[in-house]
Amino acid sequence: MAETRIGRDTKGVYIIAATPFADDGSIDFRSVDSMVDFYLEHGVNGMTILGMMGEANKLTEDESRRFASHILRRLKGSLPVIVGVSGAGIDNLRDLAGFAMGEGAAGIMVAPTPGPAVEDRILGYFAQVCDAVGPDVPICFQDFPQVTGVPVSSNTILSLTRNHPQIVMLKHEDSPGLAKVETVRTKSGTADTPRMSILCGNGGLYLPLELARGADGAMTGFAYPEMLVQVVNRHAAGDVDGAEALFDAYLPILRYEQQLVFGLAARKEILRRRGAIASAFVRRPGPRLSPADHRDIDRLMRRTEDYVRRLGNAA
Amino acid sequence: MAETRIGRDTKGVYIIAATPFADDGSIDFRSVDSMVDFYLEHGVNGMTILGMMGEANKLTEDESRRFASHILRRLKGSLPVIVGVSGAGIDNLRDLAGFAMGEGAAGIMVAPTPGPAVEDRILGYFAQVCDAVGPDVPICFQDFPQVTGVPVSSNTILSLTRNHPQIVMLKHEDSPGLAKVETVRTKSGTADTPRMSILCGNGGLYLPLELARGADGAMTGFAYPEMLVQVVNRHAAGDVDGAEALFDAYLPILRYEQQLVFGLAARKEILRRRGAIASAFVRRPGPRLSPADHRDIDRLMRRTEDYVRRLGNAA
Amino acid sequence: MAETRIGRDTKGVYIIAATPFADDGSIDFRSVDSMVDFYLEHGVNGMTILGMMGEANKLTEDESRRFASHILRRLKGSLPVIVGVSGAGIDNLRDLAGFAMGEGAAGIMVAPTPGPAVEDRILGYFAQVCDAVGPDVPICFQDFPQVTGVPVSSNTILSLTRNHPQIVMLKHEDSPGLAKVETVRTKSGTADTPRMSILCGNGGLYLPLELARGADGAMTGFAYPEMLVQVVNRHAAGDVDGAEALFDAYLPILRYEQQLVFGLAARKEILRRRGAIASAFVRRPGPRLSPADHRDIDRLMRRTEDYVRRLGNAA
Amino acid sequence: MAETRIGRDTKGVYIIAATPFADDGSIDFRSVDSMVDFYLEHGVNGMTILGMMGEANKLTEDESRRFASHILRRLKGSLPVIVGVSGAGIDNLRDLAGFAMGEGAAGIMVAPTPGPAVEDRILGYFAQVCDAVGPDVPICFQDFPQVTGVPVSSNTILSLTRNHPQIVMLKHEDSPGLAKVETVRTKSGTADTPRMSILCGNGGLYLPLELARGADGAMTGFAYPEMLVQVVNRHAAGDVDGAEALFDAYLPILRYEQQLVFGLAARKEILRRRGAIASAFVRRPGPRLSPADHRDIDRLMRRTEDYVRRLGNAA
């Protein structure tokens, strides 16, 4: 059985799960199951649910809980699951965190709340969050300034993990960000600052380079999770070139999927075409695919499969 | 009895209501009652609840509904109430709007959702909102770019009210904004664009000047609502100088209260001191008053009362 | 003769000077002279030129130098002058700083350059600035996130003044900002951090409250500098109530002038009406006053003079 | 000889030129020459100078003019050159535009100036720009909200090109942006709106997809301009698959180079390694390459050359 909590040494691929809807907009729990199976079959090491890509802010509170509960109970601890609990109010965040941990979550993910973007505010906010959820709940700090509007220095991230033993993981998706990965890797795990696990988001656009800088893996929702898994595994095994060659074969479609906002619709459609979910429905407001977008996806999926086949033949 | 729905000719003062909490953070319904009484006694023409100042995003869904329901049932239509329903997902927005209207709300208030800040996105978003809530629900468009991060041109506002007969009101709180009030006033109520009611927010900082540009009143939460009411009434009665003299007497404390984010804590404390609510508690994350802030409030309240007394004596 | 350099104990009113243009858009040096006389007659303690309000970014390099040189030579050290040198490139900044100091400036003002708004970047940027201009040039750090788009924590400001002995002054115009003034005042002038002079901008909107929190004075361009001077002097002399009463008499027009962007046009028009400059011309792109704006200014100037007269009679 | 002005039907690759510096920070005119030769040898159809990538805002006015003049005189009209003239003041913009056109530029590029991001302001700003530079100067509108902070709707872009016959070209670098390319392509060249040339920036990250949506080419500074040229040419010749295969071979290094801010340092280093310029110096403030960055570039250049060689062998 997997360890039940995320920690400072957590490695691998934590796939950001979509929230599958039926065409009428309700949560499609049958697709939840098939999606979880899809992720498991493709070898992910963990799962992150109710993130931005999971359209968490468009669910009702009840839906969020039912969705989290359904997945956690199905997995029964066989795979660690991080639950996104970011929100405007700390009481609501605490309640959802408590619920999720009670259902067996491996940790929670929290992004800085919008507001005056001074970094001493972030320190104060996370002190409140840690106080509210209690010291036993492991926290992944989500650093995604393009979306949160709250840029955060490496120094502030290091302060957070130093001040709060429970802030054990960084979801890195600042951009550009290679130097930041390097800084957090180098300056944590030192005499004064404990090691921080670093999983990289940003759609995976720089994954091999981030691994070379010391990242521990990926946390993103790319619809071909098997690539993420193999890249991380090969890299860990020392096959840096092989990891990058595989990555490059998927890069054209990956860079298409990582478009902000729009990418969610593309990703759900690719998951649908691959059989993971029954419908690519995105709740409003949200992107809709045009005929040209569908043609792009046709083309990119076909080309990706060609590249991967050729790469396999060459190997 | 007041008309039950807001419309294109709505005028007066719609006070933005706080959400009163007990010191343990729960909604204090006894204070809800005393606060509503306080607003009624001070002559407001309407009330707006579950706005940003109402800490709506820190309530649970259930709390939002119980709070709205409590106020609407207590008022029984004796005062029109606008319910803020802004949120990330249109389904949740629609559900809350439906609930509020069912309980007797006079309309809903909606701010543009965060996202790429191109104005054609705003047009699309409000088309979805109108479609979702149905054509019978009057909408107040909240234009508050400092907080939403979504600036909106006068032209876009005029398109919205032209395209959607139900978008009848502008809550104006762009800054600087006098030219915008003038533009919307001049270019609505024309052959091609129906009149739009304009109520001004921004803490009331420019209220007399906005009235001179054609605004219909105020929608803000200033803790001395009697001033807002008298200023709007005197202005409507032609006593422009008297209106402004009264406003100026309150301006020192008003400009203190209109500080972004921080102002909420000051406002709740002033409401508490005036007997409207029992506790100035603000949910986390939120501003806390320091000893120096308390001294500021002591001083500003005392000085305000002096100014107003002197003004009364002079009259 | 005034001390020639700003320092950590600098106090008083540093007026932000406009750049006067003729109606054809060229710098009107005769108005430069009359404006400087106007500021001197009204008792300011220093002057800041080529700031944002000085439309510095719309001058040519040659114009900037001729303007600075003209004022510095005219004043011959009789009044300390801070020269704004903010700009995209550090070489240009260094050259202008060197020129200004050579002409007798008392210091330079620098705002963080736009870019990724992480605070460790700010620390790096100011290390480069200090290195480029050399250790003998006193620097005023301009903290104006609403305009620069770069929010900065109190902690970062304290690090800057601790790391760089030449960063002696804070131009404070964050908003809300009273707690920040208090923090910088309390945490500088301590065992580990030297005292920092704090002059407040933001149009002066909170000046009496900022003085109560320990600010040393004002640095703003309000077109009635005599008020700023008297408020600071009375406050320093212990007449806190008298200072605030005077301030309040001017507050209606002050809050009109402090509107972002638009305020510059209003301020130049008021300076023109008061005889300080010959034309209110603002270079493009820039705000233009409408007939309604002119009526506002008529009214606000008249009312201000009434208030001040009445206050004088009451004293 | 090439046509001397850009127009509504302009197609191809306009390379965004770097500004080469010596290691002492001065402009290295010998490298300017070799860089221009490099671009010519690799077949570009035009050149854009003094853009953001050209560090234009870190040059003195004199340097900008000498740099532009040097290139324009060297090319003697053999290649159309667009000169970036964006800046805070319209007078300065007009003067630089006049100078550049006098020296033989093919047009100017203008981005919206920072300020309140309402789109009716953009319309007003470009009316002033067109008025200032005169109707004979062709303008390329730069749509780069990530950097300018000013998002602009397709509708506003279409209004600009409709209202101002001289706004003939869109430099498209909004993100995500495929739908925007499609909209501008479809809705210009119609009965009421003249055709707009669309050249795509964003480092080229989506170039083949943008060409499929109707873009006319690329305007970006990728250090392998031969790829951009061949992709555009093959696509125009109907070899859509061949174009994309070539693009994909370069995509790993392209996505590295397109990182905001940081990318400039990488690009200059790659240009240096390829012999186009003598030094990769970037003026302060600006990114510096770390040892890890150099290793990334080693690796990515080597892999790119391998991919391209293999692709050639396969063809």
mmCIF file of N, CA, C and O in Angstrom, chain B residues 180-227:
data_model
loop_
_atom_site.group_PDB
_atom_site.id
_atom_site.type_symbol
_atom_site.label_atom_id
_atom_site.label_comp_id
_atom_site.label_asym_id
_atom_site.label_seq_id
_atom_site.Cartn_x
_atom_site.Cartn_y
_atom_site.Cartn_z
ATOM 1 N N LYS B 180 -17.004 58.594 -16.684
ATOM 2 C CA LYS B 180 -17.754 57.385 -17.024
ATOM 3 C C LYS B 180 -19.224 57.543 -16.634
ATOM 4 O O LYS B 180 -20.122 57.153 -17.397
ATOM 5 N N VAL B 181 -19.486 58.092 -15.462
ATOM 6 C CA VAL B 181 -20.876 58.355 -15.074
ATOM 7 C C VAL B 181 -21.535 59.241 -16.129
ATOM 8 O O VAL B 181 -22.644 58.959 -16.600
ATOM 9 N N GLU B 182 -20.816 60.284 -16.507
ATOM 10 C CA GLU B 182 -21.376 61.224 -17.482
ATOM 11 C C GLU B 182 -21.664 60.524 -18.816
ATOM 12 O O GLU B 182 -22.716 60.734 -19.428
ATOM 13 N N THR B 183 -20.728 59.691 -19.249
ATOM 14 C CA THR B 183 -20.912 59.003 -20.531
ATOM 15 C C THR B 183 -22.107 58.056 -20.489
ATOM 16 O O THR B 183 -22.945 58.050 -21.396
ATOM 17 N N VAL B 184 -22.186 57.258 -19.440
ATOM 18 C CA VAL B 184 -23.293 56.297 -19.376
ATOM 19 C C VAL B 184 -24.622 57.043 -19.225
ATOM 20 O O VAL B 184 -25.633 56.668 -19.830
ATOM 21 N N ARG B 185 -24.620 58.117 -18.446
ATOM 22 C CA ARG B 185 -25.856 58.886 -18.312
ATOM 23 C C ARG B 185 -26.264 59.503 -19.645
ATOM 24 O O ARG B 185 -27.424 59.451 -20.046
ATOM 25 N N THR B 186 -25.322 60.060 -20.370
ATOM 26 C CA THR B 186 -25.646 60.763 -21.615
ATOM 27 C C THR B 186 -26.004 59.807 -22.731
ATOM 28 O O THR B 186 -26.888 60.085 -23.547
ATOM 29 N N LYS B 187 -25.321 58.679 -22.790
ATOM 30 C CA LYS B 187 -25.507 57.771 -23.920
ATOM 31 C C LYS B 187 -26.508 56.659 -23.639
ATOM 32 O O LYS B 187 -26.750 55.826 -24.515
ATOM 33 N N SER B 188 -27.065 56.615 -22.435
ATOM 34 C CA SER B 188 -28.212 55.725 -22.243
ATOM 35 C C SER B 188 -29.434 56.635 -22.097
ATOM 36 O O SER B 188 -29.303 57.832 -21.852
ATOM 37 N N GLY B 189 -30.621 56.046 -22.291
ATOM 38 C CA GLY B 189 -31.811 56.893 -22.339
ATOM 39 C C GLY B 189 -31.875 57.654 -23.652
ATOM 40 O O GLY B 189 -32.355 58.778 -23.725
ATOM 41 N N THR B 190 -31.336 57.026 -24.698
ATOM 42 C CA THR B 190 -31.324 57.634 -26.032
ATOM 43 C C THR B 190 -32.164 56.779 -26.963
ATOM 44 O O THR B 190 -32.760 55.782 -26.549
ATOM 45 N N ALA B 191 -32.179 57.181 -28.228
ATOM 46 C CA ALA B 191 -32.990 56.447 -29.193
ATOM 47 C C ALA B 191 -32.604 54.973 -29.263
ATOM 48 O O ALA B 191 -33.455 54.097 -29.339
ATOM 49 N N ASP B 192 -31.309 54.703 -29.185
ATOM 50 C CA ASP B 192 -30.909 53.297 -29.375
ATOM 51 C C ASP B 192 -30.560 52.552 -28.096
ATOM 52 O O ASP B 192 -30.401 51.335 -28.128
ATOM 53 N N THR B 193 -30.435 53.266 -27.009
ATOM 54 C CA THR B 193 -30.040 52.599 -25.769
ATOM 55 C C THR B 193 -30.952 53.028 -24.637
ATOM 56 O O THR B 193 -31.059 54.222 -24.343
ATOM 57 N N PRO B 194 -31.604 52.075 -23.983
ATOM 58 C CA PRO B 194 -32.521 52.473 -22.901
ATOM 59 C C PRO B 194 -31.753 53.041 -21.703
ATOM 60 O O PRO B 194 -30.575 52.764 -21.513
ATOM 61 N N ARG B 195 -32.445 53.835 -20.927
ATOM 62 C CA ARG B 195 -31.847 54.437 -19.734
ATOM 63 C C ARG B 195 -31.332 53.367 -18.781
ATOM 64 O O ARG B 195 -31.952 52.313 -18.604
ATOM 65 N N MET B 196 -30.224 53.673 -18.150
ATOM 66 C CA MET B 196 -29.639 52.760 -17.179
ATOM 67 C C MET B 196 -29.614 53.479 -15.834
ATOM 68 O O MET B 196 -29.174 54.635 -15.750
ATOM 69 N N SER B 197 -30.081 52.830 -14.805
ATOM 70 C CA SER B 197 -29.935 53.398 -13.467
ATOM 71 C C SER B 197 -28.467 53.317 -13.070
ATOM 72 O O SER B 197 -27.802 52.312 -13.334
ATOM 73 N N ILE B 198 -27.968 54.376 -12.456
ATOM 74 C CA ILE B 198 -26.561 54.388 -12.019
ATOM 75 C C ILE B 198 -26.504 54.672 -10.532
ATOM 76 O O ILE B 198 -26.871 55.764 -10.083
ATOM 77 N N LEU B 199 -26.063 53.696 -9.763
ATOM 78 C CA LEU B 199 -25.815 53.918 -8.335
ATOM 79 C C LEU B 199 -24.309 53.798 -8.105
ATOM 80 O O LEU B 199 -23.664 52.933 -8.682
ATOM 81 N N CYS B 200 -23.790 54.675 -7.264
ATOM 82 C CA CYS B 200 -22.340 54.798 -7.156
ATOM 83 C C CYS B 200 -21.791 54.173 -5.882
ATOM 84 O O CYS B 200 -22.335 54.366 -4.792
ATOM 85 N N GLY B 201 -20.683 53.463 -6.053
ATOM 86 C CA GLY B 201 -20.026 52.813 -4.941
ATOM 87 C C GLY B 201 -18.758 53.554 -4.561
ATOM 88 O O GLY B 201 -18.794 54.753 -4.321
ATOM 89 N N ASN B 202 -17.648 52.795 -4.522
ATOM 90 C CA ASN B 202 -16.369 53.422 -4.186
ATOM 91 C C ASN B 202 -16.413 54.089 -2.822
ATOM 92 O O ASN B 202 -15.729 55.103 -2.589
ATOM 93 N N GLY B 203 -17.225 53.573 -1.935
ATOM 94 C CA GLY B 203 -17.320 54.139 -0.603
ATOM 95 C C GLY B 203 -18.021 55.481 -0.560
ATOM 96 O O GLY B 203 -18.141 56.087 0.504
ATOM 97 N N GLY B 204 -18.468 55.961 -1.698
ATOM 98 C CA GLY B 204 -19.149 57.262 -1.742
ATOM 99 C C GLY B 204 -18.194 58.433 -1.913
ATOM 100 O O GLY B 204 -18.618 59.597 -1.835
ATOM 101 N N LEU B 205 -16.940 58.170 -2.199
ATOM 102 C CA LEU B 205 -15.914 59.221 -2.156
ATOM 103 C C LEU B 205 -16.208 60.419 -3.057
ATOM 104 O O LEU B 205 -15.782 61.534 -2.784
ATOM 105 N N TYR B 206 -16.949 60.188 -4.126
ATOM 106 C CA TYR B 206 -17.238 61.290 -5.062
ATOM 107 C C TYR B 206 -18.737 61.533 -5.229
ATOM 108 O O TYR B 206 -19.166 62.098 -6.231
ATOM 109 N N LEU B 207 -19.515 61.120 -4.247
ATOM 110 C CA LEU B 207 -20.962 61.103 -4.424
ATOM 111 C C LEU B 207 -21.562 62.423 -4.933
ATOM 112 O O LEU B 207 -22.293 62.408 -5.926
ATOM 113 N N PRO B 208 -21.281 63.583 -4.316
ATOM 114 C CA PRO B 208 -21.950 64.793 -4.808
ATOM 115 C C PRO B 208 -21.581 65.100 -6.259
ATOM 116 O O PRO B 208 -22.422 65.542 -7.044
ATOM 117 N N LEU B 209 -20.342 64.836 -6.614
ATOM 118 C CA LEU B 209 -19.902 65.092 -7.980
ATOM 119 C C LEU B 209 -20.553 64.110 -8.947
ATOM 120 O O LEU B 209 -20.897 64.467 -10.077
ATOM 121 N N GLU B 210 -20.746 62.885 -8.486
ATOM 122 C CA GLU B 210 -21.393 61.880 -9.330
ATOM 123 C C GLU B 210 -22.874 62.222 -9.532
ATOM 124 O O GLU B 210 -23.410 62.048 -10.629
ATOM 125 N N LEU B 211 -23.509 62.723 -8.484
ATOM 126 C CA LEU B 211 -24.911 63.136 -8.628
ATOM 127 C C LEU B 211 -25.014 64.271 -9.647
ATOM 128 O O LEU B 211 -25.931 64.303 -10.471
ATOM 129 N N ALA B 212 -24.036 65.179 -9.597
ATOM 130 C CA ALA B 212 -24.052 66.288 -10.558
ATOM 131 C C ALA B 212 -23.868 65.805 -11.990
ATOM 132 O O ALA B 212 -24.289 66.469 -12.938
ATOM 133 N N ARG B 213 -23.245 64.639 -12.144
ATOM 134 C CA ARG B 213 -23.071 64.083 -13.497
ATOM 135 C C ARG B 213 -24.242 63.191 -13.908
ATOM 136 O O ARG B 213 -24.194 62.557 -14.961
ATOM 137 N N GLY B 214 -25.224 63.082 -13.028
ATOM 138 C CA GLY B 214 -26.403 62.344 -13.432
ATOM 139 C C GLY B 214 -26.593 60.995 -12.780
ATOM 140 O O GLY B 214 -27.484 60.231 -13.180
ATOM 141 N N ALA B 215 -25.772 60.681 -11.779
ATOM 142 C CA ALA B 215 -26.000 59.420 -11.066
ATOM 143 C C ALA B 215 -27.335 59.477 -10.334
ATOM 144 O O ALA B 215 -27.820 60.560 -9.968
ATOM 145 N N ASP B 216 -27.917 58.293 -10.108
ATOM 146 C CA ASP B 216 -29.231 58.226 -9.469
ATOM 147 C C ASP B 216 -29.166 58.030 -7.970
ATOM 148 O O ASP B 216 -30.199 58.022 -7.305
ATOM 149 N N GLY B 217 -27.963 57.835 -7.462
ATOM 150 C CA GLY B 217 -27.859 57.611 -6.029
ATOM 151 C C GLY B 217 -26.606 56.852 -5.695
ATOM 152 O O GLY B 217 -25.647 56.843 -6.476
ATOM 153 N N ALA B 218 -26.625 56.235 -4.543
ATOM 154 C CA ALA B 218 -25.435 55.560 -4.033
ATOM 155 C C ALA B 218 -25.735 54.097 -3.749
ATOM 156 O O ALA B 218 -26.854 53.738 -3.369
ATOM 157 N N MET B 219 -24.724 53.268 -3.941
ATOM 158 C CA MET B 219 -24.785 51.904 -3.454
ATOM 159 C C MET B 219 -23.438 51.622 -2.824
ATOM 160 O O MET B 219 -22.467 51.248 -3.478
ATOM 161 N N THR B 220 -23.411 51.836 -1.528
ATOM 162 C CA THR B 220 -22.166 51.646 -0.797
ATOM 163 C C THR B 220 -22.524 51.389 0.650
ATOM 164 O O THR B 220 -23.692 51.491 1.031
ATOM 165 N N GLY B 221 -21.525 51.049 1.451
ATOM 166 C CA GLY B 221 -21.841 50.586 2.795
ATOM 167 C C GLY B 221 -21.453 51.540 3.908
ATOM 168 O O GLY B 221 -21.359 51.122 5.060
ATOM 169 N N PHE B 222 -21.251 52.802 3.578
ATOM 170 C CA PHE B 222 -20.819 53.784 4.574
ATOM 171 C C PHE B 222 -21.628 53.637 5.862
ATOM 172 O O PHE B 222 -22.847 53.526 5.833
ATOM 173 N N ALA B 223 -20.935 53.682 6.979
ATOM 174 C CA ALA B 223 -21.567 53.367 8.255
ATOM 175 C C ALA B 223 -22.437 54.503 8.805
ATOM 176 O O ALA B 223 -23.038 54.363 9.870
ATOM 177 N N TYR B 224 -22.497 55.614 8.080
ATOM 178 C CA TYR B 224 -23.449 56.682 8.411
ATOM 179 C C TYR B 224 -24.424 56.820 7.238
ATOM 180 O O TYR B 224 -24.390 57.798 6.501
ATOM 181 N N PRO B 225 -25.314 55.854 7.089
ATOM 182 C CA PRO B 225 -26.185 55.884 5.906
ATOM 183 C C PRO B 225 -27.066 57.124 5.849
ATOM 184 O O PRO B 225 -27.490 57.540 4.765
ATOM 185 N N GLU B 226 -27.340 57.722 7.002
ATOM 186 C CA GLU B 226 -28.198 58.915 7.016
ATOM 187 C C GLU B 226 -27.580 60.029 6.181
ATOM 188 O O GLU B 226 -28.285 60.834 5.570
ATOM 189 N N MET B 227 -26.257 60.106 6.142
ATOM 190 C CA MET B 227 -25.617 61.116 5.311
ATOM 191 C C MET B 227 -25.900 60.851 3.841
ATOM 192 O O MET B 227 -26.305 61.740 3.107
#
